[in-house]
Amino acid sequence: MELEAIPGVGAKTADALRELDDPEVALHNGDVAAIARAPGVTHGRAVQVARGAIRKRHDDDGRVVATDRAREIYRDAVGLLQDRTVTDYAAQRLETFYPSASPSRIESVQSLVETAMDRDPDPETLEALADVEPLVSPSTVRVRERCLATADAERYAEAEDAVPELSVEIVEDGRDVAELARSYATVVVLDESFAGLDVEGDVRVRPDALETPGETVPERLLAFFAENRDRLIAAATVHETAGMDPACDLAALRDALSRLDDDGTVIGDDEHERLAVAVDDLDAAVGTAESVANDHLRDAIREQDVTIEGQDFLSLVEQGARVDSLLSRELADEYDAALEAATDHVVDSLRLAPGEAEIADRIFRGDPTFPVEHDEDAVSRLRTELTAARDQRATSLKETLAADLADLREPAADLVHDALERDVELAIARFARDFECTLPTFVDGDGFAIVGGRSPLLDVEFAAVEPVDYAVEGATLLSGVNSGGKTSTLDLVALVTILAQMGLPVPAERARLERFEEIHYYAKSQGTLDAGAFEATISEFGDLVAGASGRLVLVDELESITEPGASAKIIAGILEALEGQDATAVFVSHLAREIRDAADFDVAVDGIEAVGLVDGELRVNRSPQKDHLARSTPELIVEKLADERGETFYDDLLEKF
């Protein structure tokens, strides 16, 4: 995908997106969370980029919601869906759903919705989803015990860029490599010219090391799985509870993760643990061994009867009374036993292998002394051997585990993505069930028809919402009593059409509509407008009717912008223009008679009729009646008084209506 070709993506944003591991996959999946990880890309910007990629794929201009009130209804619709998500990913993903006039876009979402509506949002799956998050990339891990080596300057720069986890060293010959082998547990030489090099230590000549980073630095892959362990386990649980077909063998994944510690080290290997403990406890073991030897000698000296002849005594005095000669002559066997006991303690306490024990045997050797002292060079040699063995064992374990996990890297990503997408589906399923939704059908140029529609936007329990049937073709006036539900009906029409063109189910028994190019919804004005605001409003409607074909126009009491007489004429003129443009329009107005009289065509008038007044409260049939001018609240009150009092005054007033 050419990133700069995405609507709204410039060179700077495109460069940031290229920093992602796989920007094309993130854009194709509408993965807002992944897109937002690009440098400098905010969450809001990520939503715009994701939508832009979708619009590009479907050749969609994305301009269906055309007014502030229409956008408010859209945000309310998205909010209802987001309220039913568990993960942040799903909430963000739902923001990539938008009203579209593109058949392919609507059909692609409807295909997802058809599957989603069959899903069962069971409590166990929802609970498991709470721990699922998108996979993250761990920070770079520094590996101290291994290095890369090369004699080529260009190769050096390439290695530093490709494998930042390892130190890269310049070498000239085998002596330099041998020197590195004394400092690092493993040296990986990148140059073919060093093939056949024979030096002490773990030296590997691998010209392909930079092309196979998973083998060269297995810590990279292990760090990824360690960082994402909880996410992967949670995703596996979602697959199991929801009965999903996983992208990988879950048992193999769990087994591999069980061998991995939180810091990316391999656990559960007895030999590595033995070596690690030996390195850590070496100094303490040597110190204790010295005490063992000295205690043994001290006891031997106390129990030993030593006879010193005069010549020997003189010799000792001349030598400064050195005790080593005495130990060598009189306590040779006991001294050897003491050193053997010390060595055995080191070997046994550290559980040393035979080769390691041979080095440990040199720790307590040399001329007899009291107290016994260890040979620091021998201890250092043993420490070096143990450390190298530990690090080499760790590297071997990492390479083995990384090899097991390498084939799981992409399936693991799919595993988490599929679990997160299931949350999107379940949110849609819960929305559809909570509001008794159905998928609408689309027709060519036929307005809209809603049967049994109920708005979840009303401030009442959804179960208490009365169903509404309403269908409109062309330009129509909607009349009715105050508080009869005219504005709620407009909201319902807007919500149904917006949801439908998002590809989502709508809260109705049935719904049929055309794919509107634009949806214009104008809310009720708050009071009469001044001259400037009035001019701006009329100009806006002038632009609207200039190309209204294929548009849905919903207007709530436009007459409030100026005095009633002028308002009726203005609305009549707008309706005439819309009728000529073959648009679908519903204008809520209390001036239906006046507008109909002012219009030069037979304006359709529908009415939300009040059945009557009961205990001072209106009883209303919420479904608009076709071709019916609804009675006003004052008319109903006068009619009620005429019936109750039977006086001529009220009868005469009623005739005025």
XYZ file of C-alpha atoms in Angstrom:
657
model
C 0.000 0.000 0.000
C 1.293 3.448 -0.944
C 0.986 5.215 2.373
C 0.914 8.739 0.943
C -2.110 7.701 -1.156
C -4.230 7.282 1.989
C -6.525 10.320 2.422
C -5.073 12.680 5.017
C -1.650 10.959 5.205
C 1.262 13.199 4.281
C 4.955 12.466 4.026
C 5.601 13.000 7.746
C 2.830 10.641 8.859
C 3.845 8.095 6.224
C 7.408 8.085 7.547
C 6.089 7.543 11.071
C 3.910 4.643 9.908
C 6.896 2.969 8.278
C 8.445 2.690 11.745
C 5.776 0.094 12.632
C 6.596 -3.598 12.337
C 3.930 -4.133 9.676
C 2.027 -0.951 8.815
C 0.033 -2.570 6.011
C -1.432 -5.198 8.353
C -2.245 -2.556 10.978
C -3.993 -0.401 8.378
C -5.861 -3.311 6.806
C -7.108 -4.491 10.213
C -8.042 -0.978 11.321
C -5.821 -1.564 14.352
C -5.930 1.890 15.936
C -3.786 0.779 18.880
C -0.991 -0.413 16.577
C -1.174 2.703 14.372
C -0.995 4.928 17.466
C 2.372 3.327 18.317
C 3.923 5.096 15.325
C 6.123 8.009 16.479
C 4.134 11.209 16.924
C 0.762 9.657 15.976
C -1.927 10.400 18.569
C -4.974 8.236 19.197
C -7.268 10.645 17.340
C -4.863 10.792 14.420
C -4.636 6.993 14.364
C -8.430 6.764 14.007
C -8.305 9.204 11.081
C -5.504 7.232 9.415
C -7.351 3.927 9.859
C -10.528 5.404 8.378
C -8.518 6.916 5.544
C -7.085 3.501 4.685
C -10.596 2.013 4.639
C -11.884 4.859 2.474
C -8.996 4.352 0.070
C -9.733 0.633 -0.177
C -13.436 1.249 -0.911
C -13.053 4.433 -2.988
C -15.212 6.207 -0.404
C -15.240 9.962 0.205
C -16.529 9.386 3.761
C -18.746 12.492 3.900
C -22.103 10.998 4.859
C -22.567 12.757 8.220
C -22.658 16.365 7.096
C -23.869 18.426 10.073
C -23.062 18.806 13.751
C -26.295 17.119 14.889
C -25.704 14.192 12.529
C -22.211 13.822 13.945
C -23.615 13.870 17.481
C -25.961 11.018 16.611
C -23.032 9.132 15.070
C -20.946 9.607 18.222
C -23.899 8.430 20.330
C -24.198 5.323 18.152
C -20.503 4.520 18.510
C -20.773 5.155 22.246
C -23.576 2.606 22.596
C -21.329 0.018 20.966
C -18.247 1.005 22.956
C -20.208 0.673 26.195
C -20.432 -3.042 25.357
C -16.733 -3.659 24.761
C -14.325 -5.203 27.260
C -10.974 -4.210 25.757
C -9.618 -0.808 24.819
C -8.716 -2.318 21.447
C -12.349 -3.085 20.632
C -13.461 0.389 21.711
C -10.829 1.931 19.455
C -11.569 -0.452 16.610
C -15.238 0.546 16.646
C -14.180 4.121 15.930
C -13.121 2.951 12.471
C -16.761 2.124 11.686
C -18.319 5.154 10.015
C -21.371 5.931 7.853
C -20.546 5.268 4.216
C -22.301 5.530 0.879
C -19.974 2.874 -0.597
C -21.820 -0.414 -1.220
C -18.617 -2.440 -0.831
C -17.810 -0.838 2.531
C -21.325 -1.369 3.879
C -21.382 -4.964 2.619
C -17.997 -5.752 4.172
C -19.176 -4.553 7.593
C -22.525 -6.311 7.221
C -20.647 -9.542 6.532
C -18.824 -9.094 9.854
C -22.086 -8.192 11.596
C -23.919 -11.268 10.309
C -21.238 -13.418 11.906
C -21.141 -11.302 15.061
C -24.882 -11.493 15.685
C -24.587 -15.281 15.983
C -21.928 -15.020 18.706
C -22.738 -15.834 22.308
C -21.361 -13.211 24.708
C -21.041 -15.700 27.559
C -19.704 -14.397 30.911
C -16.600 -16.635 30.872
C -15.427 -15.267 27.533
C -16.094 -11.683 28.592
C -14.139 -12.265 31.803
C -11.206 -13.763 29.879
C -11.205 -10.822 27.475
C -10.493 -8.439 30.355
C -6.834 -9.537 30.342
C -6.286 -9.420 26.579
C -4.327 -6.506 25.178
C -2.548 -5.907 21.871
C 0.960 -7.326 21.723
C 3.770 -4.891 22.480
C 7.384 -4.719 21.391
C 9.826 -4.953 24.303
C 12.679 -2.524 24.713
C 16.049 -3.587 23.328
C 17.722 -6.235 25.496
C 21.456 -5.850 26.074
C 23.327 -9.176 25.989
C 26.668 -8.964 27.813
C 28.030 -12.480 27.444
C 28.034 -12.634 23.635
C 29.523 -10.407 20.937
C 29.864 -10.087 17.185
C 33.272 -9.696 15.564
C 34.312 -8.567 12.095
C 37.341 -7.212 10.287
C 35.198 -5.196 7.852
C 34.200 -1.605 8.709
C 31.026 -1.687 6.599
C 30.022 -4.997 8.103
C 30.632 -3.462 11.528
C 28.139 -0.638 10.862
C 25.614 -3.068 9.415
C 25.916 -5.313 12.470
C 25.419 -2.449 14.929
C 22.208 -1.482 13.144
C 20.860 -5.016 12.670
C 21.709 -6.442 16.102
C 21.729 -3.624 18.686
C 21.457 -6.195 21.475
C 25.102 -7.313 21.068
C 28.423 -5.540 21.233
C 30.231 -5.474 17.892
C 34.032 -5.678 17.945
C 36.639 -4.997 15.241
C 39.278 -7.738 14.889
C 42.297 -8.083 12.637
C 43.409 -11.678 13.149
C 42.968 -14.826 15.170
C 44.789 -13.383 18.151
C 42.146 -10.675 18.472
C 39.411 -13.303 18.294
C 41.167 -15.392 20.957
C 41.368 -12.322 23.186
C 37.613 -11.737 22.775
C 36.934 -15.384 23.605
C 38.540 -14.821 26.988
C 36.143 -11.943 27.700
C 32.888 -13.299 26.227
C 31.199 -16.657 26.656
C 30.445 -16.732 22.919
C 32.037 -14.881 20.001
C 30.202 -14.849 16.655
C 32.584 -13.987 13.811
C 30.880 -12.546 10.736
C 33.707 -13.016 8.213
C 34.111 -16.144 6.105
C 37.868 -15.567 6.099
C 38.045 -16.762 9.721
C 36.603 -20.191 8.872
C 38.685 -22.982 10.415
C 40.006 -20.747 13.183
C 41.117 -22.863 16.146
C 41.099 -20.923 19.412
C 40.053 -21.783 22.943
C 36.476 -20.862 23.848
C 33.073 -20.788 22.136
C 33.895 -19.101 18.806
C 31.456 -19.466 15.901
C 32.155 -18.295 12.364
C 28.749 -17.383 10.896
C 28.692 -15.080 7.860
C 24.865 -15.316 7.800
C 24.429 -14.170 11.397
C 22.886 -10.818 10.464
C 20.378 -12.484 8.155
C 19.220 -14.833 10.928
C 18.852 -12.603 14.003
C 16.559 -15.140 15.672
C 19.518 -17.522 15.915
C 22.161 -14.877 16.556
C 20.274 -13.132 19.333
C 17.491 -15.457 20.567
C 16.960 -13.002 23.449
C 15.029 -10.757 21.051
C 12.318 -13.349 20.464
C 12.328 -14.499 24.081
C 11.927 -10.912 25.300
C 8.908 -10.535 23.020
C 7.207 -13.616 24.429
C 8.173 -12.764 28.008
C 6.754 -9.246 27.648
C 3.512 -10.577 26.160
C 3.102 -13.718 28.266
C -0.076 -12.571 30.079
C -1.650 -11.311 26.874
C -0.986 -14.602 25.111
C -2.303 -16.733 27.959
C -5.438 -14.572 28.177
C -5.967 -14.842 24.423
C -5.584 -18.621 24.650
C -8.218 -18.685 27.392
C -10.599 -16.629 25.234
C -10.201 -19.137 22.411
C -10.963 -22.016 24.754
C -13.982 -20.452 26.471
C -15.436 -19.182 23.199
C -14.752 -22.400 21.295
C -12.615 -20.567 18.732
C -10.209 -22.296 16.362
C -6.764 -21.078 17.520
C -4.021 -20.047 15.125
C -1.488 -22.215 16.983
C -1.211 -25.218 19.279
C -2.227 -23.792 22.653
C -0.591 -26.620 24.606
C 2.721 -26.041 22.809
C 2.454 -22.304 23.424
C 1.744 -22.723 27.125
C 4.591 -25.235 27.466
C 7.052 -22.844 25.830
C 5.879 -19.926 27.968
C 6.242 -22.028 31.127
C 9.971 -22.310 30.381
C 10.368 -18.565 30.155
C 10.865 -16.159 33.052
C 9.533 -12.607 33.117
C 12.947 -11.204 32.185
C 13.344 -13.466 29.145
C 15.622 -16.047 30.777
C 14.965 -19.756 30.423
C 13.881 -21.530 33.591
C 13.383 -25.137 34.616
C 16.776 -26.497 33.537
C 18.552 -28.270 36.422
C 22.026 -27.983 34.910
C 21.763 -24.238 34.331
C 20.401 -23.729 37.830
C 23.323 -25.794 39.245
C 25.879 -23.661 37.409
C 24.163 -20.397 38.358
C 24.107 -21.366 42.044
C 27.742 -22.501 41.861
C 28.843 -19.124 40.487
C 26.846 -17.238 43.100
C 27.963 -19.414 46.036
C 31.601 -19.968 45.066
C 33.169 -17.429 47.438
C 31.027 -18.534 50.363
C 31.857 -22.194 49.705
C 35.603 -21.471 49.589
C 35.410 -19.479 52.821
C 33.558 -22.280 54.572
C 36.028 -24.828 53.171
C 38.905 -22.883 54.740
C 37.129 -23.108 58.096
C 36.626 -26.846 57.605
C 40.374 -27.331 56.956
C 41.477 -25.143 59.845
C 39.051 -26.747 62.267
C 40.397 -30.144 61.238
C 44.006 -29.052 61.780
C 43.221 -27.349 65.068
C 41.704 -30.541 66.423
C 44.639 -32.586 65.147
C 47.199 -30.309 66.788
C 45.414 -30.457 70.122
C 45.450 -34.242 70.096
C 48.955 -34.685 68.741
C 52.029 -35.249 70.994
C 54.874 -33.580 69.163
C 58.480 -34.213 70.191
C 61.059 -31.733 68.978
C 64.730 -32.694 69.264
C 67.223 -30.053 70.172
C 68.685 -29.802 66.690
C 65.183 -29.488 65.189
C 64.210 -26.874 67.737
C 67.382 -24.927 66.888
C 66.539 -25.206 63.209
C 63.017 -23.883 63.818
C 64.394 -20.954 65.770
C 66.890 -20.160 63.045
C 64.026 -20.248 60.495
C 61.981 -17.838 62.551
C 59.844 -20.560 64.124
C 58.045 -21.349 60.836
C 55.246 -23.793 61.519
C 55.028 -25.130 57.975
C 58.116 -27.269 58.491
C 56.611 -28.703 61.641
C 53.312 -29.398 59.868
C 55.141 -30.991 56.988
C 57.121 -33.291 59.236
C 54.809 -34.094 62.139
C 51.277 -33.576 60.712
C 51.680 -34.307 57.036
C 48.859 -36.832 56.924
C 46.488 -34.653 58.938
C 47.270 -31.659 56.760
C 46.514 -33.620 53.612
C 43.259 -34.803 55.194
C 42.327 -31.221 56.063
C 42.898 -30.052 52.487
C 40.944 -32.994 51.159
C 38.047 -32.141 53.476
C 38.144 -28.541 52.265
C 38.140 -29.612 48.628
C 35.311 -32.078 49.221
C 33.242 -29.325 50.791
C 33.668 -27.091 47.736
C 32.869 -29.939 45.336
C 29.876 -31.207 47.304
C 28.319 -27.873 48.264
C 28.565 -26.546 44.709
C 27.738 -29.911 43.136
C 30.710 -29.634 40.794
C 31.098 -31.864 37.758
C 34.307 -33.941 37.392
C 36.095 -31.409 35.178
C 35.155 -28.602 37.548
C 36.253 -30.671 40.541
C 39.735 -30.978 39.036
C 40.045 -27.192 39.094
C 38.615 -27.080 42.626
C 41.334 -29.527 43.708
C 43.939 -26.795 43.070
C 42.304 -24.303 45.425
C 43.906 -25.835 48.538
C 47.384 -26.863 47.466
C 50.909 -25.650 48.106
C 53.247 -25.446 51.087
C 51.685 -26.290 54.463
C 50.442 -23.266 56.368
C 48.293 -22.607 59.331
C 45.758 -21.230 59.111
C 45.001 -22.790 55.712
C 44.528 -20.264 52.884
C 43.047 -20.787 49.429
C 44.759 -20.093 46.127
C 42.929 -17.056 44.678
C 44.161 -17.820 41.153
C 42.588 -21.258 41.325
C 39.319 -19.775 42.624
C 39.344 -17.236 39.794
C 39.962 -20.017 37.282
C 37.039 -22.034 38.659
C 34.812 -18.951 38.622
C 35.717 -18.305 34.992
C 34.983 -21.908 34.033
C 31.670 -21.982 35.876
C 30.583 -18.621 34.495
C 31.448 -19.624 30.941
C 29.641 -22.932 31.351
C 26.627 -21.161 32.829
C 26.470 -18.591 30.035
C 27.007 -21.196 27.322
C 24.303 -23.357 28.833
C 21.982 -20.337 28.989
C 22.703 -19.525 25.365
C 22.032 -23.113 24.334
C 18.741 -23.121 26.241
C 17.752 -19.791 24.718
C 18.551 -21.033 21.228
C 16.488 -24.182 21.792
C 13.496 -22.328 23.234
C 13.728 -19.594 20.596
C 13.660 -22.285 17.922
C 10.488 -23.688 19.501
C 8.912 -20.223 19.670
C 10.032 -19.005 16.244
C 7.225 -20.836 14.456
C 4.745 -19.480 17.009
C 5.605 -15.791 16.497
C 3.122 -15.017 13.740
C 0.422 -17.439 14.967
C 0.713 -15.869 18.425
C 0.047 -12.451 16.920
C -2.971 -13.896 15.111
C -4.122 -15.524 18.349
C -4.232 -12.195 20.176
C -5.688 -10.323 17.208
C -8.468 -12.899 16.809
C -9.295 -12.670 20.532
C -9.482 -8.878 20.347
C -11.610 -9.047 17.217
C -13.939 -11.412 19.055
C -14.509 -8.581 21.548
C -15.543 -6.361 18.626
C -17.975 -9.033 17.464
C -19.356 -9.580 20.948
C -19.908 -5.843 21.406
C -21.960 -5.851 18.210
C -23.819 -8.969 19.366
C -24.593 -7.407 22.752
C -25.723 -4.170 21.086
C -28.010 -6.112 18.738
C -29.517 -8.134 21.601
C -29.875 -5.265 24.040
C -31.768 -3.142 21.499
C -33.496 -5.935 19.532
C -31.768 -4.980 16.299
C -31.984 -6.295 12.786
C -29.905 -5.793 9.666
C -31.543 -3.300 7.301
C -31.976 -3.703 3.566
C -30.947 -1.142 0.974
C -32.929 -0.124 -2.090
C -32.350 2.367 -4.874
C -33.806 5.860 -4.403
C -36.747 5.017 -2.165
C -36.299 7.116 0.989
C -36.619 5.122 4.196
C -39.136 2.884 5.925
C -38.826 1.890 9.586
C -41.087 -0.680 11.225
C -41.087 -1.088 14.997
C -38.194 1.280 15.516
C -37.214 2.106 19.092
C -34.552 4.629 19.983
C -31.981 3.664 22.651
C -31.066 7.353 22.901
C -34.164 8.234 24.940
C -33.703 8.870 28.637
C -35.874 5.916 29.643
C -35.382 2.178 29.948
C -35.293 0.675 26.491
C -38.049 -1.793 27.374
C -40.355 1.176 28.035
C -39.734 2.807 24.639
C -42.798 2.701 22.390
C -42.150 1.343 18.879
C -42.495 3.705 15.927
C -43.413 2.966 12.310
C -42.439 5.652 9.847
C -41.717 5.808 6.131
C -40.895 8.814 3.950
C -40.255 9.367 0.267
C -39.553 12.875 -0.971
C -40.082 16.037 1.083
C -42.436 15.778 4.041
C -43.683 17.919 6.921
C -44.046 16.255 10.325
C -46.610 17.851 12.605
C -47.718 17.011 16.098
C -48.343 18.182 19.627
C -45.623 19.460 21.898
C -43.831 16.593 23.680
C -45.468 14.190 21.261
C -42.169 12.722 20.057
C -41.400 14.638 16.854
C -37.756 15.318 17.775
C -37.390 11.742 19.057
C -38.690 10.522 15.715
C -36.080 12.568 13.874
C -33.419 11.170 16.211
C -34.647 7.642 15.491
C -34.550 8.214 11.720
C -31.050 9.677 11.967
C -29.828 6.848 14.211
C -31.272 4.112 11.995
C -29.866 5.575 8.781
C -26.452 6.261 10.319
C -26.185 2.776 11.838
C -27.372 1.222 8.588
C -24.780 3.063 6.540
C -22.131 2.029 9.044
C -23.099 -1.519 8.084
C -24.471 -2.186 11.582
C -27.801 -3.558 12.814
C -30.546 -1.069 13.613
C -33.013 -0.980 16.557
C -36.138 -1.911 14.607
C -38.180 -4.916 13.547
C -37.487 -4.039 9.915
C -35.802 -1.174 8.105
C -35.450 -0.342 4.440
C -33.612 2.664 3.053
C -31.605 4.006 0.195
C -27.884 4.647 0.541
C -27.832 8.365 1.176
C -24.821 10.280 -0.105
C -25.121 12.704 2.804
C -27.185 12.978 5.982
C -28.020 16.543 7.055
C -29.684 16.860 10.441
C -30.403 20.353 11.792
C -31.344 20.576 15.449
C -33.893 23.037 16.806
C -32.522 26.564 17.008
C -32.362 28.094 20.468
C -34.398 31.251 19.925
C -34.747 33.777 17.083
C -31.503 34.467 15.217
C -30.051 37.906 14.704
C -29.623 39.194 11.170
C -26.102 37.824 10.693
C -26.902 34.354 12.014
C -30.142 34.284 10.027
C -28.245 35.127 6.832
C -25.673 32.387 7.550
C -28.434 29.821 8.146
C -30.264 30.679 4.935
C -26.960 30.550 3.031
C -26.316 27.090 4.438
C -29.671 25.865 3.170
C -28.958 27.514 -0.157
C -25.803 25.435 -0.477
C -27.706 22.348 0.652
C -30.434 22.500 -1.989
C -27.908 23.263 -4.751
C -27.125 19.561 -5.030
C -29.455 17.684 -2.716
C -30.024 14.576 -4.817
C -29.361 11.447 -2.780
C -29.388 13.349 0.501
C -31.413 12.839 3.650
C -32.409 16.147 5.261
C -33.857 16.248 8.773
C -34.829 19.643 10.196
C -36.338 20.335 13.616
C -38.538 23.451 13.880
C -36.683 25.762 11.539
C -39.423 28.327 12.087
C -37.813 29.320 15.383
C -35.091 31.249 13.521
C -37.420 34.181 12.711
C -41.050 35.290 12.852
C -43.661 32.632 11.926
C -44.939 34.292 8.739
C -41.503 34.554 7.189
C -40.504 31.124 8.453
C -43.427 29.429 6.701
C -42.439 30.993 3.368
C -38.761 30.106 3.807
C -39.514 26.482 4.716
C -41.939 26.210 1.791
C -39.209 27.425 -0.561
C -36.656 24.961 0.814
C -39.121 22.083 0.482
C -39.833 23.064 -3.133
C -36.120 22.951 -3.928
C -35.638 19.622 -2.207
C -38.635 18.098 -3.949
C -37.172 19.172 -7.278
C -33.822 17.587 -6.340
C -35.447 14.220 -5.553
C -34.104 14.296 -2.000
C -35.633 12.734 1.102
C -36.518 15.304 3.757
C -38.474 15.525 6.994
C -39.178 18.977 8.437
C -40.708 19.101 11.903
C -42.902 22.185 12.176
C -45.879 23.662 13.975
C -46.593 25.739 10.860
C -47.682 22.859 8.630
C -50.845 24.632 7.409
C -49.006 27.849 6.631
C -46.144 26.057 4.878
C -48.539 23.951 2.810
C -50.431 27.059 1.756
C -47.180 28.843 0.805
C -45.693 25.950 -1.208
C -46.258 25.603 -4.961
C -46.618 21.803 -4.760
C -48.715 19.426 -2.711
C -46.543 19.081 0.381
C -46.927 15.771 2.199
C -47.863 16.298 5.855
C -47.581 13.530 8.418
C -48.780 13.830 11.990
C -47.969 12.422 15.399
C -51.478 12.405 16.730
C -52.443 12.838 20.349
C -55.244 10.502 21.316
C -56.346 12.911 24.018
C -55.704 14.258 27.485
C -55.914 11.939 30.474
C -55.465 13.508 33.904
C -53.753 16.460 32.265
C -51.254 14.260 30.383
C -51.104 13.691 26.646
C -51.766 10.233 25.276
C -49.934 9.994 21.952
C -49.727 7.540 19.065
C -45.960 7.741 18.537
C -46.037 6.477 14.955
C -46.681 9.369 12.528
C -49.865 9.022 10.500
C -49.412 9.548 6.801
C -51.141 12.491 5.135
C -52.489 13.737 8.428
C -52.166 17.188 9.974
C -51.926 16.480 13.692
C -53.903 18.542 16.102
C -52.053 20.867 18.415
C -52.042 20.732 22.197
C -54.201 23.912 22.501
C -56.799 22.348 20.171
C -56.941 19.241 22.355
C -57.390 21.316 25.494
C -60.201 23.409 23.937
C -61.876 20.207 22.677
C -61.682 18.706 26.167
C -63.277 21.850 27.698
C -66.015 21.895 25.041
C -66.894 18.271 25.807
C -66.806 18.755 29.568
C -68.610 22.111 29.836
C -70.788 22.182 26.728
C -70.533 25.970 26.471
C -70.803 27.871 23.187
C -67.603 29.785 23.869
C -65.499 26.632 23.687
C -67.370 25.322 20.639
C -66.698 28.595 18.827
C -63.012 28.444 19.790
C -62.759 24.876 18.547
C -64.156 25.876 15.145
C -61.224 28.293 14.776
C -58.851 25.322 14.531
